[in-house]
Coordinates of C-alpha atoms in Angstrom, one line a residue:
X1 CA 0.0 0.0 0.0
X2 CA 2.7 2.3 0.6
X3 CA 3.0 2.6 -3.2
X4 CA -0.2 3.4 -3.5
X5 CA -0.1 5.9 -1.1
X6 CA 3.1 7.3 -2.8
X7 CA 0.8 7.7 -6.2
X8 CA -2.2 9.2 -3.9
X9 CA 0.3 12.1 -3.3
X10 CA 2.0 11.9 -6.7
X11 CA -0.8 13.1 -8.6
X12 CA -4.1 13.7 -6.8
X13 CA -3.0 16.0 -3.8
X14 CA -2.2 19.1 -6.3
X15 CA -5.0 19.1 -7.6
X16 CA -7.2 19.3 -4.8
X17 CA -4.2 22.8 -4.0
X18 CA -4.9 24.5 -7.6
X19 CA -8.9 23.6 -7.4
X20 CA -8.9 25.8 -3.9
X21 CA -6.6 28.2 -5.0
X22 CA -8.7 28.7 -8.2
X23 CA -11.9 29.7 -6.3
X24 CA -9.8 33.2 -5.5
X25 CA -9.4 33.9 -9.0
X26 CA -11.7 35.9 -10.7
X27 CA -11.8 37.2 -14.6
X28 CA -11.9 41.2 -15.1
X29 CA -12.9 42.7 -18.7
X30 CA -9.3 44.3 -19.1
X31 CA -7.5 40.5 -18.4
X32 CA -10.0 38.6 -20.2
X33 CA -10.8 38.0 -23.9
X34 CA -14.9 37.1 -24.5
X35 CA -14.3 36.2 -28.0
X36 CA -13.5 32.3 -27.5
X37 CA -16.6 30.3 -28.0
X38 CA -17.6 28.1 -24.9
X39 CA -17.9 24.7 -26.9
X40 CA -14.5 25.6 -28.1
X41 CA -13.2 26.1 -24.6
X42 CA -14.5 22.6 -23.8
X43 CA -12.8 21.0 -27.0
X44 CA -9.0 22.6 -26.2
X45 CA -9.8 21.0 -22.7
X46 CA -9.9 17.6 -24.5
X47 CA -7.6 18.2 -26.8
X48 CA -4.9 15.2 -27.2
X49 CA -6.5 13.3 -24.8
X50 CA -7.1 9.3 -25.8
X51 CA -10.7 9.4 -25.3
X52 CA -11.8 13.0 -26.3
X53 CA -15.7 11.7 -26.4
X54 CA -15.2 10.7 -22.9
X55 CA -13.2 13.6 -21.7
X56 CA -16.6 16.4 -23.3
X57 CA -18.8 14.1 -21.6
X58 CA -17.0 14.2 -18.3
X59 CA -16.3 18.2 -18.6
X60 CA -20.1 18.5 -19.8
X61 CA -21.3 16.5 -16.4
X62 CA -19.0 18.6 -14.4
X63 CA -20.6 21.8 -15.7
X64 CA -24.4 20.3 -15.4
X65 CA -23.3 19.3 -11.7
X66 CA -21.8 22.8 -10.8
X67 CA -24.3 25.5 -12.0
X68 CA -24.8 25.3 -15.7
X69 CA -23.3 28.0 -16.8
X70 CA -20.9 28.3 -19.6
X71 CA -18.7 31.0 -18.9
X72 CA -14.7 30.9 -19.2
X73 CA -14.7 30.5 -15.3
X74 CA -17.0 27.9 -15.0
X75 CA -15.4 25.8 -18.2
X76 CA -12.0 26.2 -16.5
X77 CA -12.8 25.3 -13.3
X78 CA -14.8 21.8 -15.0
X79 CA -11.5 21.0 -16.9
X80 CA -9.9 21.1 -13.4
X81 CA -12.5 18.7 -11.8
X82 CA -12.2 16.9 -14.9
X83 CA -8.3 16.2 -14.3
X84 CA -9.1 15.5 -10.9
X85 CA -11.3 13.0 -11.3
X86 CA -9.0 11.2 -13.9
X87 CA -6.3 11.3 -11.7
X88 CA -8.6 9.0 -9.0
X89 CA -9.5 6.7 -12.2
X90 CA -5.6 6.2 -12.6
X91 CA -5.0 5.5 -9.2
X92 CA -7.6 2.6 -8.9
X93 CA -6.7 1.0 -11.9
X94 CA -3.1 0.9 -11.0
X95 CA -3.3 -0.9 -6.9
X96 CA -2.6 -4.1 -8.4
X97 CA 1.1 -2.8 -8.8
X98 CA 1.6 -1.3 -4.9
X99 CA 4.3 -4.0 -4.1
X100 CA 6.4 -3.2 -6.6
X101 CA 9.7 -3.5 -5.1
X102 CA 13.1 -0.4 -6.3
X103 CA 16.4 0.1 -5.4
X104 CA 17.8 2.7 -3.5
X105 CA 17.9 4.9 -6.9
X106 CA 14.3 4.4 -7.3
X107 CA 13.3 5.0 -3.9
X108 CA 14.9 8.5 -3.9
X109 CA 13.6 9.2 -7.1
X110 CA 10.1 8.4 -5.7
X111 CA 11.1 10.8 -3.2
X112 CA 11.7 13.5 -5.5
X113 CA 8.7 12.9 -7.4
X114 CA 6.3 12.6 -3.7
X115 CA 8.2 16.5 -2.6
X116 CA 8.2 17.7 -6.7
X117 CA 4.1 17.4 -7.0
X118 CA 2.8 19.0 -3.8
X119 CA 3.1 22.1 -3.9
X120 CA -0.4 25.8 -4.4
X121 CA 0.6 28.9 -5.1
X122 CA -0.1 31.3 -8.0
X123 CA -2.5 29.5 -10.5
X124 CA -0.4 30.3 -13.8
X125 CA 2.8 29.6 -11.6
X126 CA 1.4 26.4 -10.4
X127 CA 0.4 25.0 -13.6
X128 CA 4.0 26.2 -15.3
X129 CA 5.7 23.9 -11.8
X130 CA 3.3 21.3 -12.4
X131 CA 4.2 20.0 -16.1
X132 CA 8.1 20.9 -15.0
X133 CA 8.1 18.9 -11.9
X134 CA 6.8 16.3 -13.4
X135 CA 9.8 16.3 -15.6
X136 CA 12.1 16.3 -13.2
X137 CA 10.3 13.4 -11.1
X138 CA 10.8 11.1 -14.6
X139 CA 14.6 12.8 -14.4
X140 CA 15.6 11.2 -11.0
X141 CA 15.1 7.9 -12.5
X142 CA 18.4 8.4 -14.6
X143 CA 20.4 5.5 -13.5
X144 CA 18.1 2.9 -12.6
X145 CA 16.9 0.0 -15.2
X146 CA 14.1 2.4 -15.9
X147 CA 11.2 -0.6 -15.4
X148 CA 10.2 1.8 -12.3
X149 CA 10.0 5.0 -14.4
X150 CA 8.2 3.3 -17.0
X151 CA 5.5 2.5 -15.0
X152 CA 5.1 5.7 -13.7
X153 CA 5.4 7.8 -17.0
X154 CA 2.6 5.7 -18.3
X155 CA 0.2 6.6 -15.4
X156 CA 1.2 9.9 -15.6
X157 CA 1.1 10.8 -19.4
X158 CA -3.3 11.4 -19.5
X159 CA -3.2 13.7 -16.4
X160 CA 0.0 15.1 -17.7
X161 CA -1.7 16.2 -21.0
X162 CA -4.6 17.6 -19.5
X163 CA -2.6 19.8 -17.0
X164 CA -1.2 21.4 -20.2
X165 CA -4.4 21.6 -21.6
X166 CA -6.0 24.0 -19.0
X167 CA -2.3 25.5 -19.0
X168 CA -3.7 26.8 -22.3
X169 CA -6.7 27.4 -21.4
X170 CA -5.8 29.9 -19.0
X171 CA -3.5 31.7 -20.9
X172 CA -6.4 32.2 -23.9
X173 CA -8.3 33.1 -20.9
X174 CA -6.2 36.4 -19.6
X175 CA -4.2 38.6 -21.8
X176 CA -1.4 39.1 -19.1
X177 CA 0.9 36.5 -18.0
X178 CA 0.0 37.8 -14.4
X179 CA -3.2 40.1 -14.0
X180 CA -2.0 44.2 -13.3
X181 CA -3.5 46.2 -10.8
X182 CA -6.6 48.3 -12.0
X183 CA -4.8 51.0 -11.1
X184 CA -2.0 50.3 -13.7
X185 CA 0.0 53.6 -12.7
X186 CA 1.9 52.4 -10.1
X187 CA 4.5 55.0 -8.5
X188 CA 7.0 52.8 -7.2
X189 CA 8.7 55.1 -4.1
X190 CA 11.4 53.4 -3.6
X191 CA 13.1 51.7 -7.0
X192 CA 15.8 49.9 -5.0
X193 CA 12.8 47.5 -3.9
X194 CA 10.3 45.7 -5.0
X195 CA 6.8 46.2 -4.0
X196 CA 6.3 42.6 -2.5
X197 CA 8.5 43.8 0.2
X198 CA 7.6 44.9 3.8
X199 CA 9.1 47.8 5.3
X200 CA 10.7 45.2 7.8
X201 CA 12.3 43.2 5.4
X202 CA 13.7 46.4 3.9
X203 CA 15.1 47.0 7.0
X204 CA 16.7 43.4 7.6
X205 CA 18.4 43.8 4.6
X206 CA 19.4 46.8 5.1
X207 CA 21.0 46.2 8.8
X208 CA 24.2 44.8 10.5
X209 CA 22.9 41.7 12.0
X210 CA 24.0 42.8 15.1
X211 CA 21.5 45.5 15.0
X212 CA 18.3 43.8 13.9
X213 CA 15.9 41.3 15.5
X214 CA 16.9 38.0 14.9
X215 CA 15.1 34.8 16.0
X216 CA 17.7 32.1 16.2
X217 CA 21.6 32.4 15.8
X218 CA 23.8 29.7 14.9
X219 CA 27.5 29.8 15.3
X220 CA 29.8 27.0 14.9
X221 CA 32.0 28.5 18.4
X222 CA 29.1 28.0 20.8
X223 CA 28.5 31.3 20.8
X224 CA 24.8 31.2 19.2
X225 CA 21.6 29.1 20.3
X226 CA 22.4 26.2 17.7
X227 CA 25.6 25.3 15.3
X228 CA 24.0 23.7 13.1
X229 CA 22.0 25.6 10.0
X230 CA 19.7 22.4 9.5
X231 CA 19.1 22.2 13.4
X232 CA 17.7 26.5 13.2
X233 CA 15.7 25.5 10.2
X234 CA 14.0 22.4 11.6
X235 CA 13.0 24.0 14.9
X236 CA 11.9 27.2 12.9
X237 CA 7.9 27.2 13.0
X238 CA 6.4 25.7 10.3
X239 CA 3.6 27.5 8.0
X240 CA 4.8 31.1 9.4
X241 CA 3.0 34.4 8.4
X242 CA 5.7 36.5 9.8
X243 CA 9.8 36.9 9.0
X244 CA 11.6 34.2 11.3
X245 CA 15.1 35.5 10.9
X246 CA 17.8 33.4 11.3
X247 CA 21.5 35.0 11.5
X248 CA 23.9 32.5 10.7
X249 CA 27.6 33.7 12.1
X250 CA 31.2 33.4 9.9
X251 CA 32.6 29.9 9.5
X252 CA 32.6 27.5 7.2
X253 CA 29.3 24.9 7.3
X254 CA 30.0 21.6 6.2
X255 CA 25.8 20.1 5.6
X256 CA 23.5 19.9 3.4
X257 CA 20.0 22.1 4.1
X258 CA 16.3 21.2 2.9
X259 CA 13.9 23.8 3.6
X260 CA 10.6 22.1 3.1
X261 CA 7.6 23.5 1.4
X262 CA 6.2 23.9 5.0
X263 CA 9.3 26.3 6.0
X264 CA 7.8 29.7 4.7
X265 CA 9.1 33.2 5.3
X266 CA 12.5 32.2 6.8
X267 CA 15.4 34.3 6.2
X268 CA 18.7 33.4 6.4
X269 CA 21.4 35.9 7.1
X270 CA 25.0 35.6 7.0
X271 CA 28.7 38.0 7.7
X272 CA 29.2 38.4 3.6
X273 CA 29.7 35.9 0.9
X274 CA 33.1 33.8 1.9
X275 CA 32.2 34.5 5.8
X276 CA 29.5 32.8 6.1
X277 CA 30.0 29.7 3.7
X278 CA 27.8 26.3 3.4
X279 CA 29.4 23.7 1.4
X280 CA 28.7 20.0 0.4
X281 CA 30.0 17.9 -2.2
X282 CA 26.8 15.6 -3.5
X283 CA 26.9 14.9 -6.8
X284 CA 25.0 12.7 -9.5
X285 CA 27.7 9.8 -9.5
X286 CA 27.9 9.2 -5.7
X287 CA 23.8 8.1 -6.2
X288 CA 21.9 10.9 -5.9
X289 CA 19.5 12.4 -8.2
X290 CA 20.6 15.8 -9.4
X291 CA 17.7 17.5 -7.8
X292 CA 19.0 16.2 -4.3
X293 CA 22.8 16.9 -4.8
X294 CA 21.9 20.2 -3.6
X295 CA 23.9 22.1 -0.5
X296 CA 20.9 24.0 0.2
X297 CA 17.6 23.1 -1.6
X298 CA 14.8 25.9 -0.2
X299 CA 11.4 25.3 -1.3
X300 CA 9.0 27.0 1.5
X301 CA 7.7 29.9 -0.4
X302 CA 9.1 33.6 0.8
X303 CA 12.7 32.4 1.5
X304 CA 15.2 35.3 1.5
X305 CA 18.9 34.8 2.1
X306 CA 21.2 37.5 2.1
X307 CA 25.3 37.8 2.5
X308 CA 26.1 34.1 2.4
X309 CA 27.9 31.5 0.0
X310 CA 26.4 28.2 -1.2
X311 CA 28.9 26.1 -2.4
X312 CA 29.3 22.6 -4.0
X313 CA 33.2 20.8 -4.3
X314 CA 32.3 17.7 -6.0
X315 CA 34.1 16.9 -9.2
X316 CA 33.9 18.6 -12.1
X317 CA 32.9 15.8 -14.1
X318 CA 29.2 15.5 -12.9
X319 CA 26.1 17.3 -11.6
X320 CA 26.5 18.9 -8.4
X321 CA 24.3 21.8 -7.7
X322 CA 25.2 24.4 -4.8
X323 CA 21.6 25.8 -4.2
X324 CA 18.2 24.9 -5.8
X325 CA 14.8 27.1 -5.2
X326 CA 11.4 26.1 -6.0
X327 CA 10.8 28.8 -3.3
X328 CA 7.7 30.9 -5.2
X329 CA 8.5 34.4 -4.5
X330 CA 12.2 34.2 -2.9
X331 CA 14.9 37.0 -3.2
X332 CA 19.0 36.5 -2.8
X333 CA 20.9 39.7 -2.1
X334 CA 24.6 39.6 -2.1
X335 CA 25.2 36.0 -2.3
X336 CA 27.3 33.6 -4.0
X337 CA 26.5 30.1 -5.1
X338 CA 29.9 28.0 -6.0
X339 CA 30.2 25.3 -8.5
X340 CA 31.2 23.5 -11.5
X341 CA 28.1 21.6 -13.4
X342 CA 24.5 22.7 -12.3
X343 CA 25.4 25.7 -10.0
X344 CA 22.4 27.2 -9.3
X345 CA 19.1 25.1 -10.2
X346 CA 16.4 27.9 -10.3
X347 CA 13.9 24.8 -10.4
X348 CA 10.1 26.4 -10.4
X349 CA 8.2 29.0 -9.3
X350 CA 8.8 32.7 -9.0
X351 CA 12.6 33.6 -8.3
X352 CA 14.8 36.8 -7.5
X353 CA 18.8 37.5 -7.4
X354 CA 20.0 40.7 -6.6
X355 CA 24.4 41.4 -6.3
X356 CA 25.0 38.0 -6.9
X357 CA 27.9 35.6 -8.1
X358 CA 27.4 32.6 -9.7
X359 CA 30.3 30.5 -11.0
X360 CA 30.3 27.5 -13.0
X361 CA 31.7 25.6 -15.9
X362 CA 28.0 23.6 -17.9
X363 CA 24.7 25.0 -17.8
X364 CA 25.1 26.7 -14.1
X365 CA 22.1 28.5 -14.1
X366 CA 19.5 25.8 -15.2
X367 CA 16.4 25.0 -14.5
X368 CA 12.2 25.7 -15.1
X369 CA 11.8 29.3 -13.1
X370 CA 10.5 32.1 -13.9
X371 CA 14.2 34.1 -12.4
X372 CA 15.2 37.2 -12.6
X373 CA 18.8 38.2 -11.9
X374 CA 19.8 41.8 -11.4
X375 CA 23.4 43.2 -11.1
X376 CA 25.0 39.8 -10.8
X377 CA 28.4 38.8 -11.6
X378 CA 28.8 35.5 -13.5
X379 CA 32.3 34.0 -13.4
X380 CA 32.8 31.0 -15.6
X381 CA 35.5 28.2 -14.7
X382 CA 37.7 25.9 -16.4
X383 CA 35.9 23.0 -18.1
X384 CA 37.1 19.6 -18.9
X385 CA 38.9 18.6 -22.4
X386 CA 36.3 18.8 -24.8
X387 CA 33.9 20.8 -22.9
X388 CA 32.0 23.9 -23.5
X389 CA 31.1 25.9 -21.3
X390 CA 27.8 27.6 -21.6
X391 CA 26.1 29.5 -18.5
X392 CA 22.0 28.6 -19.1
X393 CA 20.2 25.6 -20.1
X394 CA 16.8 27.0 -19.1
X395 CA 13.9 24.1 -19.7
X396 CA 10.6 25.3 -20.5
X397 CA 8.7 23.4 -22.0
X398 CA 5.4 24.2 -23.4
X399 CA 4.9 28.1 -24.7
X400 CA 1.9 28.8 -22.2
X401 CA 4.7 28.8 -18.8
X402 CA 5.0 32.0 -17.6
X403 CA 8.9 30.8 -16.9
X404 CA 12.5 31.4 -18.1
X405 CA 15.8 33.5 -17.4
X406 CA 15.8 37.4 -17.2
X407 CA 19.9 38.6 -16.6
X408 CA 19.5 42.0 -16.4
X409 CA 22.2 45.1 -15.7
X410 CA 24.6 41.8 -15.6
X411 CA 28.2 41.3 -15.8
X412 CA 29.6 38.6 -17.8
X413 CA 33.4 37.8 -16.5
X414 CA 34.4 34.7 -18.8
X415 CA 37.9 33.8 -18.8
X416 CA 37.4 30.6 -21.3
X417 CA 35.4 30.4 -24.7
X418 CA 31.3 30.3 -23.3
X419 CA 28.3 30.7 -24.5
X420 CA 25.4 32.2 -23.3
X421 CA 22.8 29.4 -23.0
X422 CA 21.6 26.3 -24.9
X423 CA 18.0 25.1 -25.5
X424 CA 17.4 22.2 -22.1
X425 CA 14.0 21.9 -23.3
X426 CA 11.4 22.3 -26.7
X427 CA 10.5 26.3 -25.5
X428 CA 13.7 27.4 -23.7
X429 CA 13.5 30.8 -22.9
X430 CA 16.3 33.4 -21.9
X431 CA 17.1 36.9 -22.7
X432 CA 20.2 38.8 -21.3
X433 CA 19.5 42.7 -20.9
X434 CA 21.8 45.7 -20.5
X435 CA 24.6 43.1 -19.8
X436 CA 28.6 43.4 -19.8
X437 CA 30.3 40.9 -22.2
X438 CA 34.1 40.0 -22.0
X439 CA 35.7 39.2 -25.2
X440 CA 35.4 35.4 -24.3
X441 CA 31.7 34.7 -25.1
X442 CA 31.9 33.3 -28.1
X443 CA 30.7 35.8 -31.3
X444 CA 27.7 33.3 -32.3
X445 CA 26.1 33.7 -28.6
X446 CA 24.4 30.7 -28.3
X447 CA 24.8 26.9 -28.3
X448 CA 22.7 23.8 -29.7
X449 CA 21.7 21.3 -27.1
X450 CA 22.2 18.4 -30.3
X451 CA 21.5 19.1 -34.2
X452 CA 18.2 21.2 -34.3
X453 CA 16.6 20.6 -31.3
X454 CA 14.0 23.6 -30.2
X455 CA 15.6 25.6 -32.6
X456 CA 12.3 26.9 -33.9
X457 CA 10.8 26.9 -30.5
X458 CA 13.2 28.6 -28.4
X459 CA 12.9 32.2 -27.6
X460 CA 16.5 33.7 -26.5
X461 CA 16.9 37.7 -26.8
X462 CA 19.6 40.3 -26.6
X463 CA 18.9 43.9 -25.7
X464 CA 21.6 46.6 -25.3
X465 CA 24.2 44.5 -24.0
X466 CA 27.6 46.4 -24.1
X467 CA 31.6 45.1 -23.8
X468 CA 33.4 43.2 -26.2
X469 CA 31.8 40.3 -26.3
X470 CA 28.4 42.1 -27.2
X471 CA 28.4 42.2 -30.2
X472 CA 25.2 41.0 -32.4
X473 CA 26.6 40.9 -36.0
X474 CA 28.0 36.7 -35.5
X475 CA 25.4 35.6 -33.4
X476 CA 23.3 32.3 -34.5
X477 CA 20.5 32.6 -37.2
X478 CA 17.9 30.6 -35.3
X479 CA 13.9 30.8 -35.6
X480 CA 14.1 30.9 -32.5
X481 CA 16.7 34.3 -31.6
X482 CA 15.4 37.4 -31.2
X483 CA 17.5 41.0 -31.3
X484 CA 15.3 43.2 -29.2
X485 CA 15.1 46.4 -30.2
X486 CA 11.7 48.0 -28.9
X487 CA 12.0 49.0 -25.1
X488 CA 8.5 47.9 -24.5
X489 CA 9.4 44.1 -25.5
X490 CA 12.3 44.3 -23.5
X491 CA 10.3 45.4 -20.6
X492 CA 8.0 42.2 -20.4
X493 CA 11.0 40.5 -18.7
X494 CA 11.5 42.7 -16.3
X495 CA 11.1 42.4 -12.7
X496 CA 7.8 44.3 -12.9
X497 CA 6.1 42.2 -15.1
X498 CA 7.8 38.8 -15.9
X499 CA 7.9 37.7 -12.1
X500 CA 4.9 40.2 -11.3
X501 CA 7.7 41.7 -8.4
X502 CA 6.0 44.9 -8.1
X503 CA 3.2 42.3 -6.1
X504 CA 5.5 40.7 -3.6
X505 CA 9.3 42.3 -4.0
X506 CA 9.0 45.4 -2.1
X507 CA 8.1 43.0 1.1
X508 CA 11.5 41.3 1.3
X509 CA 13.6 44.5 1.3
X510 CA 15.9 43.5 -1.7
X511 CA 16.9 46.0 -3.5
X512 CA 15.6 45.7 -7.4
X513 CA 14.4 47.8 -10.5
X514 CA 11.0 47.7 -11.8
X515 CA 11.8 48.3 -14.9
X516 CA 14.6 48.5 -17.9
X517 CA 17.4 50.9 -17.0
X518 CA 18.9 53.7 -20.0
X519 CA 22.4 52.8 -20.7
X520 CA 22.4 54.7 -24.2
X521 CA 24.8 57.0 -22.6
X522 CA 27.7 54.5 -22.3
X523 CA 27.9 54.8 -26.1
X524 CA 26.8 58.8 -26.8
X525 CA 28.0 60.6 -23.6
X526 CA 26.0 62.5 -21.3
X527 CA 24.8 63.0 -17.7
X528 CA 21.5 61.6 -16.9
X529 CA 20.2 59.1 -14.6
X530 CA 22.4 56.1 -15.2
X531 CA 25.6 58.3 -14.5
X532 CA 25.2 56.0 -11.0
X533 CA 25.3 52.9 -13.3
X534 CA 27.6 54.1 -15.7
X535 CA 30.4 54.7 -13.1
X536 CA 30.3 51.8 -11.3
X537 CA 29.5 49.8 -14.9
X538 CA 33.6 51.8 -15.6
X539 CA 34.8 50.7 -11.9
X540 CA 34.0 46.9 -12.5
X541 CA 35.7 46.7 -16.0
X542 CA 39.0 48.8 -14.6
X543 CA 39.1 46.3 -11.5
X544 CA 38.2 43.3 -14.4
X545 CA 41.4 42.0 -14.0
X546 CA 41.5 41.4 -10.6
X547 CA 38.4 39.9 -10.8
X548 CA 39.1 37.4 -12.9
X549 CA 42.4 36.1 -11.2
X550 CA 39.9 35.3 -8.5
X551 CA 37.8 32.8 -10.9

């Protein structure tokens, strides 16, 4: 029974998450488009399911049962009962196998897959996790005879489809990614945060530790409550409204650190990045999946972490990441995550990086999120023989997720021949904005993942970038590459709108920018309001050198 137990969790528990969290969302005239016909809604529902009669019939009872109404919310809300109730039919017809015995490998996968699918949040940003971590579930079976994964694919393929069909559904539904204000004239006071932010998280980021209100301190001399990071975290309260600050003290912190989904609105604050260090060496060969090589893994929605390195030393030659986040709305100020292969795995959900340093050799910054990263520093490292170093492998992968890679205001610091991303999955999506080059990424830009995969479906953009590796005339010909030129495409992946910060930034007290920045006076000349940026833009390349001796 435990397997069936295992599937119970797998796939029915989120839906019974995104059918609750869908009651709160309502449709407005200016985020909804009234031209779809209803019997048409019903169809893309079913569409690409086995039994498409069957599916209509179900969606039809679902709507009889409800109210009887045909509007886009009630059609939406059937195709969600709908999935739900298939899910159930899979279960039952799939006890027979609940003493199916799996080696270690599969038993952690299981794991992965039992933490991956039970997560609310964010309707659009729930369905975008959804089809991703079910991906990844499927992933952690690398390794194993596969009979286990198999089995599980199979049962998972139907419900699978018809997550992505009301995926779709809800994006024909609303004409924004995330639904603005009414008041769509926001006056942002303070542009060095974002909106989600409280005024007390401003200030935690803002003071020395030893000034601000901290909960728990953890010291490895005795001199805090704990010395252990994992022991704070698992005595933190679970399911917290408010900031539980934890103020981790300088030293070196050999463990490994899961912040379950229960762990919300913890904050973790360090002495600077290389004072306060945590550092394992997991990695895919010693056993574990990639998603649990991870030094720190935080998925409790509302994480912050501020001044504090994440590091992984295992080998070079496989996966090892430093920190993952399926955290939905989480923020990173001044931090530094450490690495070789699969640095930083920016998994799901809604992410934020503000002053960062990432370092890394293969697809470092990887993963399914919908990330932003602001007035980071991105060091690359040196790769095996016949390696290529390339910094994103961003995996979206259907074009309705409201997910992939913003690198805004950026500096690239590449001392070996890299490129700036390759295509992980079918609709990979990455842009780099107002972005330093050095002369060593590569003049194409980009990278194939093999032949022509998601060439054509891709979307990877450039806009403004600057430095000598910049340059736009040698970069790849692909269906899929875009040179933005219009400041108001550039600005849909911005903090404001691609991760919806103005909502939920200005909470944490990160610092951040709403929108694009002007750097046209880095070419022209002239005083305006990016002389700030311009001069420390002129500092960083004059100290470059330095810099990169450190790499």
């Amino acid at each position: 029974m435990e397997f069936t137990k295992f599937l119970f969790i797998l796939i029915l528990l989120p839906f019974y998450q995104v059918l609750s969290q869908y009651q709160h969302e309502t449709f407005h005239p200016y985020q909804t488009s009234y031209t779809l016909d209803p019997h048409a809604i019903i169809i893309q529902a079913c569409n690409n399911i086995q039994n498409q009669a069957l599916c209509l019939a179900h969606i039809q009872s679902n709507l009889d049962n409800h109210d009887g109404h045909r509007d886009p919310h009630s059609i939406l809300r059937a195709a969600i009962q709908n999935s739900l109730n298939q899910a159930k039919l899979t279960i039952q017809s799939i006890t027979k196998f609940s003493t199916l015995s799996a080696s270690s490998r599969d038993q952690m996968a299981i794991e992965d897959c039992q933490e991956l699918l039970d997560f609310s949040g964010n309707l659009k940003a729930w369905l975008s996790a959804a089809l991703s971590n079910q991906d990844t579930c499927l992933e952690g079976f690398e390794g194993t005879d596969r009979h286990l994964e198999n089995f599980i694919e199979g049962s998972l393929t139907q419900v699978t489809q018809l997550i992505s069909n009301v995926l779709t559904l809800y994006v024909q539904l609303h004409s924004l990614p995330f639904a603005l204000p009414r008041n769509e004239s926001i006056r942002h006071e303070n542009p060095k945060y974002p909106e989600w932010m409280t005024n007390g998280d401003k200030d935690l980021l803002v003071y020395n530790p030893n000034r601000m209100h901290v909960d728990a301190v953890v010291a490895l001399d005795g001199s805090g409550r704990y010395r252990s990071i994992a022991q704070a975290v698992n005595e933190a309260p679970s399911y917290s409204n408010r900031r539980y600050v934890i103020y981790v003290k300088r030293g070196i912190y050999h463990e490994n650190i899961d912040l379950k989904k229960k762990k919300t609105n913890i904050m973790l604050v360090g002495d600077g990045i290389g004072a306060t260090v945590i550092t394992g060496n997991r990695n895919f060969m010693q056993g574990w999946t990639t998603f649990r090589t991870a030094t720190v893994a935080v998925s409790g929605k509302g994480f912050i972490a501020r001044d504090i390195t994440f590091r992984n030393t295992g080998p070079k030659t496989f996966q090892g990441v430093a920190l993952r986040v399926d955290s939905d709305q989480s923020a990173f100020f001044r931090c530094s995550m450490e690495g070789y292969q699969d640095t930083l795995y920016a998994h799901s959900l809604r992410q934020f990086y503000r002053e960062c340093s990432i370092y890394g050799t293969i697809d470092f910054i990887f993963g399914n999120g919908a990330a932003v990263l602001q007035n980071c520093k991105i060091f690359t490292r040196e790769p095996l023989p016949m390696q290529k170093v390339t910094i994103t492998a961003q995996g979206r992968k259907s074009p309705d997720q409201s997910t992939g890679f913003s690198i805004q205001d950026s500096y690239i610091y590449a001392t070996r021949p890299t490129y700036l991303g390759r295509p992980w999955k079918m609709y990979s999506r990455t842009v780099y904005m107002n972005t330093w080059m050095s002369g060593m990424v590569q003049p194409r830009g980009w990278l194939e993942w093999y032949g022509n995969f998601a060439l054509n479906s891709l979307w990877y953009g450039e806009y403004k970038n600057y430095g000598p590796g910049s340059s736009l005339s040698g970069r790849v010909k692909w269906p899929g590459y875009n040179i933005i030129k219009d400041p108001s495409s550039a600005s849909f992946f911005t903090v404001q709108h691609f991760i919806d910060g103005m909502s939920w930034l200005p909470a944490t007290g990160v610092q951040f920018s709403a929108e694009l920045r002007i750097l046209r006076d880095l070419f022209v000349g002239g005083t305006d309001t990016t002389t700030t940026t311009l001069e420390w833009a002129m500092t960083e390349l004059l100290r470059e050198t330095e810099i990169l001796k450190k790499a």
